[in-house]
Amino acid sequence: MDMLKLEIKRLIIAALDLEDTKPEDIEDDIALFGDEGFGLDSIDALELGIALRKKFNLQIEANGAGNREHFRSVNSLALFVSTHTQPQLA
Amino acid sequence: MPLANVAFVEPMLKRRLSSLARMVLCVAYDCVRAIPNARIVFASRHGELVRTTTMLECLAAKEELSPTLFSMSVLNASAGLLSILQKNTAPSTAISAGGSSFGYGLLEACLQLAEKPEQPVLFVYADEPAPTLYEVSEPPDKRAHALGLLLESSAETRIAWSLAARTDAPSQEDQSQVFLRCLEQGEADWSDSRRTWHWLREA
């Protein structure tokens, strides 16, 4: 799970052009979105959704009721990825 | 080419700036750092064509479009960013008019100032060479560049402008560079296939 969290942090940094951020700057449980937390916005959410779909072959519904909870933090994303990843086709 | 310095932009916004937007904000900020309510006229021949081309290539390859690229690809993206940065609610205009984008943008800015002399107008022109894919005919030494001019009714420099049927061979330079020569030397002409633009510094 820790490897997966690190992978997700690296994905966030790369997909959202956070060039001055290191993986350890993103706490596992910090709220990713909103000014109270890490400060990402709605465009970041869309961009991150695309990156997650590509990397983990995730199925994410555009207006899925659970998205807000899945995208809350690195912890919740790791849980979401580990339970929803589709097997990669060779 | 090194990117224009926009250290005054907070990092979360800076990461989304194209090379064009960085140039625009860099020259704009030099002009209006202390003037938070200037009207803005932005002109560019190709605008964010580099980004648009990247998006079209993604579509052609059946890849998903980047929301970030999409949100910042319209002609008035840079002018909008400046107004957000400065919390400036004054009118903002974006103009594109082929090879004469600089001249018509400057004309628009001058007309806005004439209409309401008490409120300064910031004019910014920025352009990059079009991606080679488009095979656009451009000046041979065309480079990415930006130019900011602050127009105020109290300005000491005054420029007269006229437009006539073409007399010279079409110019081999960008219109903006020819205008700079007018500022430096007092007078300059620029021609496309139809018209000759003439600028004369009066003071």
Short mmCIF file of C-alpha atoms in Angstrom, two decimals, chain A residues 19-80:
data_model
loop_
_atom_site.label_atom_id
_atom_site.label_comp_id
_atom_site.label_asym_id
_atom_site.label_seq_id
_atom_site.Cartn_x
_atom_site.Cartn_y
_atom_site.Cartn_z
CA GLU A 19 7.47 20.81 -10.46
CA ASP A 20 8.61 22.16 -7.07
CA THR A 21 6.73 19.52 -5.05
CA LYS A 22 8.26 16.28 -3.76
CA PRO A 23 6.22 13.18 -2.95
CA GLU A 24 6.96 13.65 0.78
CA ASP A 25 5.39 17.13 0.60
CA ILE A 26 1.98 15.52 0.05
CA GLU A 27 0.77 14.02 3.32
CA ASP A 28 -1.19 10.79 2.98
CA ASP A 29 -4.28 12.20 4.62
CA ILE A 30 -4.27 15.87 3.60
CA ALA A 31 -7.34 17.03 1.65
CA LEU A 32 -6.09 17.32 -1.94
CA PHE A 33 -8.72 19.81 -3.06
CA GLY A 34 -9.70 23.22 -1.72
CA ASP A 35 -7.79 26.06 -0.10
CA GLU A 36 -7.92 24.41 3.33
CA GLY A 37 -5.88 21.48 2.10
CA PHE A 38 -3.31 20.94 -0.63
CA GLY A 39 -5.05 23.49 -2.87
CA LEU A 40 -5.90 21.59 -6.06
CA ASP A 41 -8.94 22.74 -8.06
CA SER A 42 -11.59 21.30 -10.38
CA ILE A 43 -9.36 21.34 -13.47
CA ASP A 44 -6.80 19.34 -11.48
CA ALA A 45 -9.54 16.84 -10.61
CA LEU A 46 -10.31 16.26 -14.29
CA GLU A 47 -6.61 16.05 -15.19
CA LEU A 48 -5.94 13.62 -12.34
CA GLY A 49 -8.91 11.49 -13.38
CA ILE A 50 -7.43 11.10 -16.85
CA ALA A 51 -3.98 10.25 -15.45
CA LEU A 52 -5.45 7.62 -13.08
CA ARG A 53 -7.48 6.05 -15.88
CA LYS A 54 -4.39 5.81 -18.07
CA LYS A 55 -2.00 4.49 -15.44
CA PHE A 56 -4.22 2.12 -13.49
CA ASN A 57 -6.83 1.39 -16.14
CA LEU A 58 -9.45 2.66 -13.70
CA GLN A 59 -13.09 3.08 -14.58
CA ILE A 60 -14.22 6.43 -13.17
CA GLU A 61 -17.77 7.60 -13.75
CA ALA A 62 -17.95 11.23 -14.87
CA ASN A 63 -20.44 12.19 -12.16
CA GLY A 64 -20.10 9.21 -9.89
CA ALA A 65 -21.51 9.80 -6.43
CA GLY A 66 -18.38 8.38 -4.77
CA ASN A 67 -15.85 10.52 -6.67
CA ARG A 68 -15.67 13.25 -4.05
CA GLU A 69 -14.78 10.66 -1.39
CA HIS A 70 -12.37 8.69 -3.65
CA PHE A 71 -10.46 11.86 -4.60
CA ARG A 72 -10.33 13.26 -1.07
CA SER A 73 -6.75 12.32 -0.20
CA VAL A 74 -3.85 10.09 -1.22
CA ASN A 75 -5.16 7.52 1.30
CA SER A 76 -8.62 7.42 -0.25
CA LEU A 77 -7.20 7.31 -3.79
CA ALA A 78 -4.95 4.38 -2.83
CA LEU A 79 -7.94 2.53 -1.42
CA PHE A 80 -9.96 3.30 -4.54
#
